[in-house]
XYZ file of C-alpha atoms in Angstrom:
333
model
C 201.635 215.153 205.286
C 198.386 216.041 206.767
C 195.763 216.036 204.616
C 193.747 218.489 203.215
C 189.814 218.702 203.310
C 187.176 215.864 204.501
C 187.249 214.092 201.139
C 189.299 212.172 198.626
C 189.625 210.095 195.732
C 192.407 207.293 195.879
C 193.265 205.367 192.952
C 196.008 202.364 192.044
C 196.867 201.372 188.207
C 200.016 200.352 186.444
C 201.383 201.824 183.017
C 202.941 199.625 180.415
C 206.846 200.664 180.189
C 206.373 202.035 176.225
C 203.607 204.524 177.833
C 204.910 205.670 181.235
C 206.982 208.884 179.526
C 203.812 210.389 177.871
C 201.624 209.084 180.901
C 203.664 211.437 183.285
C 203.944 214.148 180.892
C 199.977 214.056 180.102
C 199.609 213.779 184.067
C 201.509 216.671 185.351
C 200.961 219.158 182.925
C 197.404 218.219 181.154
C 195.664 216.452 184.226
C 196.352 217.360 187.231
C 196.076 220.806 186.798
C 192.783 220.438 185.081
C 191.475 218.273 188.222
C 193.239 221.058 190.796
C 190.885 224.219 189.005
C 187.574 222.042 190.051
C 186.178 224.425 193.157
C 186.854 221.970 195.983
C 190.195 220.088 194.584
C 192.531 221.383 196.894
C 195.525 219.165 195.842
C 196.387 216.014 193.678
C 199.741 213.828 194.678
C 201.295 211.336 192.613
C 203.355 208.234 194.429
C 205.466 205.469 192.075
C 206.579 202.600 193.064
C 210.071 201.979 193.490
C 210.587 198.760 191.974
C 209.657 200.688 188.482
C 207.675 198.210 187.589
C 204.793 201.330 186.349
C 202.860 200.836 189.374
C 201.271 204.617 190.676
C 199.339 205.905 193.510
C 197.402 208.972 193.112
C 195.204 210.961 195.356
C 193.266 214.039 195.299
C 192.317 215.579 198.181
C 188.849 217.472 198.434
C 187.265 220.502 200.698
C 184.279 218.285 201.279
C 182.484 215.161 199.701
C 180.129 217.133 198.050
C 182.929 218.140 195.440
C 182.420 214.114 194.327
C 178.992 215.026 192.761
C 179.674 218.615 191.858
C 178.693 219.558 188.472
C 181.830 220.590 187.576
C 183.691 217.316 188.612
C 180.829 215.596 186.770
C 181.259 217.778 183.674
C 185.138 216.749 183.685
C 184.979 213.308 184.048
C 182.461 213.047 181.121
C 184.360 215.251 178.834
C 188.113 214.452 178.676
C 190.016 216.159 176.353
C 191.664 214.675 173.121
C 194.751 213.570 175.054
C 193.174 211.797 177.913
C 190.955 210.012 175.577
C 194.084 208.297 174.447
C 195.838 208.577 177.687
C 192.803 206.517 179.561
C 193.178 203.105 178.509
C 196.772 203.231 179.599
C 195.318 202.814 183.259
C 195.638 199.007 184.118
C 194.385 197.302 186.524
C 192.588 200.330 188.420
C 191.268 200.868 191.453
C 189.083 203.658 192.227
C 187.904 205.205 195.381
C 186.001 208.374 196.409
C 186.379 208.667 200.001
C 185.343 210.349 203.511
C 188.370 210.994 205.556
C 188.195 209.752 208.857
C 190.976 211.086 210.544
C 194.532 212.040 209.501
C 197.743 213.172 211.322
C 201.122 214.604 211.027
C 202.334 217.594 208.391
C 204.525 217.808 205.936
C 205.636 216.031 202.414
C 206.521 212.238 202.679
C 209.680 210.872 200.765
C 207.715 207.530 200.883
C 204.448 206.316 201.374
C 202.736 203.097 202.431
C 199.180 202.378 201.042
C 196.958 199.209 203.036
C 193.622 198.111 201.610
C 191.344 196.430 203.772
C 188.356 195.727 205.340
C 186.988 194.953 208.963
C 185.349 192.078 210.040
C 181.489 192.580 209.753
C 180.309 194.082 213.096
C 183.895 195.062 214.106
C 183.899 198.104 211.954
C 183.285 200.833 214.895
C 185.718 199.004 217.312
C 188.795 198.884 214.577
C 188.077 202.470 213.307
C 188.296 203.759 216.958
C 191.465 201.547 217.713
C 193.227 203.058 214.762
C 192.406 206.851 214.984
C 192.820 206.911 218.347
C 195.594 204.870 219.227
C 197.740 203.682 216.340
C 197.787 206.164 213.706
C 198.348 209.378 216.279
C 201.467 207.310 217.569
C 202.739 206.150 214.350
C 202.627 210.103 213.074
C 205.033 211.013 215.931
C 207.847 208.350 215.470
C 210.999 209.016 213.914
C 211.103 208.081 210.544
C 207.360 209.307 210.095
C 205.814 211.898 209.435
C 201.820 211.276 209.170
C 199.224 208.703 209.360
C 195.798 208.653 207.862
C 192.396 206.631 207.418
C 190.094 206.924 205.079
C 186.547 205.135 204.269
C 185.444 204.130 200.745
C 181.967 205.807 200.343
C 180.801 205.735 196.486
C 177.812 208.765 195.940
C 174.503 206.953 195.828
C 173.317 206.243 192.005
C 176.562 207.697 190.276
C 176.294 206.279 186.528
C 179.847 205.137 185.434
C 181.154 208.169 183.432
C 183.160 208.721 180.201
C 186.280 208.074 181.688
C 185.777 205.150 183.215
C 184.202 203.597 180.251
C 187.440 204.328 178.334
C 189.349 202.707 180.941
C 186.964 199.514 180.735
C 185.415 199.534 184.355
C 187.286 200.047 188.015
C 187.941 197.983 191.212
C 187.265 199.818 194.372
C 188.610 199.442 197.708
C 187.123 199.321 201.307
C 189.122 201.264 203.893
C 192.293 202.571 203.084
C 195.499 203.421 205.381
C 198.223 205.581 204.211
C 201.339 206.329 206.408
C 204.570 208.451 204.837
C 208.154 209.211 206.260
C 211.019 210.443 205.530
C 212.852 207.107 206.498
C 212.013 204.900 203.808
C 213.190 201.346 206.438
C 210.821 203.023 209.068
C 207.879 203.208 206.437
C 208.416 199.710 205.254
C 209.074 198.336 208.744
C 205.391 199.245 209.604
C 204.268 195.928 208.109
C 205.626 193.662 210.378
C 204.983 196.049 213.127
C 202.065 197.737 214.027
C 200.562 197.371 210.781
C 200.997 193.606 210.726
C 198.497 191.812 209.129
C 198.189 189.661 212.363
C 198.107 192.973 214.881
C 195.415 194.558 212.775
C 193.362 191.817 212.827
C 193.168 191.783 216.400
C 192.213 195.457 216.191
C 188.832 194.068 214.252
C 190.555 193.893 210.643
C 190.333 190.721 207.962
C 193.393 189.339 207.156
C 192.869 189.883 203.573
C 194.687 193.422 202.579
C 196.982 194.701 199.678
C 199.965 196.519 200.724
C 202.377 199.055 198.412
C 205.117 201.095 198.693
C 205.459 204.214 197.076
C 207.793 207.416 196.826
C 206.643 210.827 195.961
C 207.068 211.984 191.939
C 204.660 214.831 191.875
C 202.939 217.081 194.106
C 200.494 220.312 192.981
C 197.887 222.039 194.712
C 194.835 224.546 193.567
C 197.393 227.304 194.953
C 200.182 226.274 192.288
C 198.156 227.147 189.763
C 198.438 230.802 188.283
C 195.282 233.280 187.962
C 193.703 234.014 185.008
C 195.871 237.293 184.754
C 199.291 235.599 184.569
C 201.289 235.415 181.543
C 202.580 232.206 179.588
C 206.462 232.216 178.842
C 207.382 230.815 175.475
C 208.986 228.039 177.337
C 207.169 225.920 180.293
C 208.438 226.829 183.712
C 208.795 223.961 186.207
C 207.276 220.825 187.173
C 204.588 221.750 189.725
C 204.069 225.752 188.306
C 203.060 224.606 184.983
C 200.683 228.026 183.449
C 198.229 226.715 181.062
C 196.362 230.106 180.652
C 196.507 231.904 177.240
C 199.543 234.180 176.345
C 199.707 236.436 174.375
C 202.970 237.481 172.146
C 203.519 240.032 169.670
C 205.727 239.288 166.579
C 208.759 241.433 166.241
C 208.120 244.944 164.078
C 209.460 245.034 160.629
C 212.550 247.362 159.409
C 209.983 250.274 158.902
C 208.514 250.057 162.137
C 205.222 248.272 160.908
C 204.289 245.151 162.051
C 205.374 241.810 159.781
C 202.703 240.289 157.286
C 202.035 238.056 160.053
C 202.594 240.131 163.072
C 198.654 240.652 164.082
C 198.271 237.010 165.018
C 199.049 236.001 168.419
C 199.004 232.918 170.285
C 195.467 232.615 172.350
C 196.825 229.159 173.768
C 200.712 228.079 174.643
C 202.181 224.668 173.786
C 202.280 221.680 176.619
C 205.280 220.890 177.384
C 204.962 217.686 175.050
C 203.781 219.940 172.290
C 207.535 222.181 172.706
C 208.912 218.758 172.796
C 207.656 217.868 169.666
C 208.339 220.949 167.928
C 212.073 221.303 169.042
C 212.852 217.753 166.702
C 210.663 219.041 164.343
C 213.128 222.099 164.257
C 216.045 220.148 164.393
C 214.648 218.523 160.812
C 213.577 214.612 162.329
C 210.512 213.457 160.817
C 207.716 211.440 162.597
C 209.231 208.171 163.068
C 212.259 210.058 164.025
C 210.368 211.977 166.492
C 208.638 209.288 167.831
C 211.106 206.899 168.001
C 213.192 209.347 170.061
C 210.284 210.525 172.653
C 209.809 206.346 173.076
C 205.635 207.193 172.041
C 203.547 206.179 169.053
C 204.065 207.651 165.535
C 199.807 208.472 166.238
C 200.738 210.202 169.116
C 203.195 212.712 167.232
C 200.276 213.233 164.276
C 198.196 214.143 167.040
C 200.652 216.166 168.868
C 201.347 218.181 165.105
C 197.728 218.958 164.400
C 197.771 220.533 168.023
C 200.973 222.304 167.315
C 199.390 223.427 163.806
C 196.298 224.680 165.585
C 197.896 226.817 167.863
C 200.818 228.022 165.898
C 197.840 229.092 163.264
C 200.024 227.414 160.544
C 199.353 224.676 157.661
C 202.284 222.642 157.113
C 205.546 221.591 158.976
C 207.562 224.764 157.415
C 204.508 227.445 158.600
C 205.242 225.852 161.848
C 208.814 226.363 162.222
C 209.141 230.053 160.977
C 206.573 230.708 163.349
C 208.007 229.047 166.307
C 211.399 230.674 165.202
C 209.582 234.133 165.096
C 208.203 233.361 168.577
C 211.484 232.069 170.312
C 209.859 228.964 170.564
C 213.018 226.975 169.402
């Protein structure tokens, strides 16, 4: 797919098998759409590898690279909320880059995607950067099996101070220059590296022969335009993957017998339950307690405490019973 604006971040980790379910929950319905409603994220695309060993490719694409040092990037990155505080440290072995896009071609959404790290040879930099968005990348966006080619430079904001996130996650590797070529073909993506993308080839283009290549299929796509206005309405249940509303909702219990409201009927809920958080409450409903719960979601028994005190909060309820005769009143379960 083309991409979208003159900027981007790229990152690598890996996730440790016992975390990957609440990693992808947290990052498609917490974290993503919280980067997407920063003015200038125009849309955030996650890539897994298919060996399933945990390793992930994500990358935002930005309007411009001013967005990097916005105030209101800044103000996210050094204020993560009580899940991705936990959810941080689960990043291994990152790599992080905010980028300038050089040039990109093609359209569309790739079934796979091939990510290259690597640098030129000093004083070759202008001669392989011309080479590749002139020659290769164009041509490798029209062949069968592909669908778009890109290149982007690393280029880190002058004096940035490492931020709360990144001190959670312990410090990150960056990379230099970064190709990224998707298809549809999975064999025609994968055949690029002993083709034009050959280590060899590129090097006589003006590259060094040291590089890191993946291979990664699409799990999760979302742009600022998925996300709902401030005027739309939470169901009681999350819609899909992709469309997930995170605004308030507000629901009215049902009227009592004499037409009055219930004892509890004038409190609403100013905030819906993630995804996880329904989850969580559906066992509860079902009577499993929090080893039970946890046991069955594959996360920590900390997680689910941490998960309940949300579910509490928002459910305006003290105790595991509060919380299911309010969820039943709801239609919650």
């Amino acid at each position: 797919m083309a991409l979208l604006g003159n900027a981007a971040v790229a990152m690598w980790w890996n996730v440790a098998p016992e975390a990957r379910s609440e990693f992808e929950d947290w990052h498609s319905h917490e974290h993503m759409p919280e980067r997407l409603r920063i003015p200038g994220f125009l849309r955030g695309t996650r890539w897994t590898s298919p060996s399933g060993e945990g390793d992930y490719f994500v990358i935002y694409e930005l309007a411009e690279y001013e967005t990097l040092t916005s105030k209101h990037y800044l103000d996210r990155l050094n204020n993560p909320t009580p899940w991705s505080t936990m959810m941080m440290p689960q990043h291994r072995n990152m790599t992080r880059s905010q980028c300038r896009v050089i040039c990109s071609h093609g359209g569309g959404a790739a079934r796979t995607l091939l990510t290259l790290r690597f640098s030129p040879v000093p004083g070759q930099a202008n001669r392989l950067k011309e080479r590749l968005s002139r020659d290769v990348l164009p041509a490798l966006a029209a062949r069968a099996g592909l669908i778009g080619a890109h290149l982007l430079q690393t280029q880190t904001p002058t004096g940035q101070a490492a931020t709360a996130e990144q001190k959670i996650r312990g410090g990150d590797a960056v990379a230099d220059w970064i190709l990224l070529a998707g298809g549809y073909d999975s064999k025609a993506v994968a055949a690029l590296l002993d083709d034009e993308l050959e280590e060899q080839t590129l090097a006589r283009h003006g590259a060094c022969h040291e590089r890191i290549a993946g291979i990664y299929r699409l799990s999760f796509s979302l742009t600022n335009k998925d996300l709902p206005s401030t005027s739309a309405r939470c169901d009681s249940r999350p819609p899909s993957i992709g469309r997930f509303v995170s605004q308030p909702a507000t629901r009215q219990l049902p009227k009592a017998a004499d037409g009055k409201k219930g004892a509890r009927g004038s409190r609403t809920m100013q905030e819906p339950l993630s995804r996880a958080q329904l989850r969580v409450l559906g066992l509860l409903n079902r009577g499993l307690t929090n080893q039970e719960i946890a046991k069955e979601l594959e996360i920590g028994v900390g997680t689910i405490r941490w998960h309940l005190n949300n579910i509490f909060g928002k459910l305006q309820v003290r105790n595991r019973t509060e919380a299911i005769v309010r969820a039943r009143e709801l239609s919650l379960v």
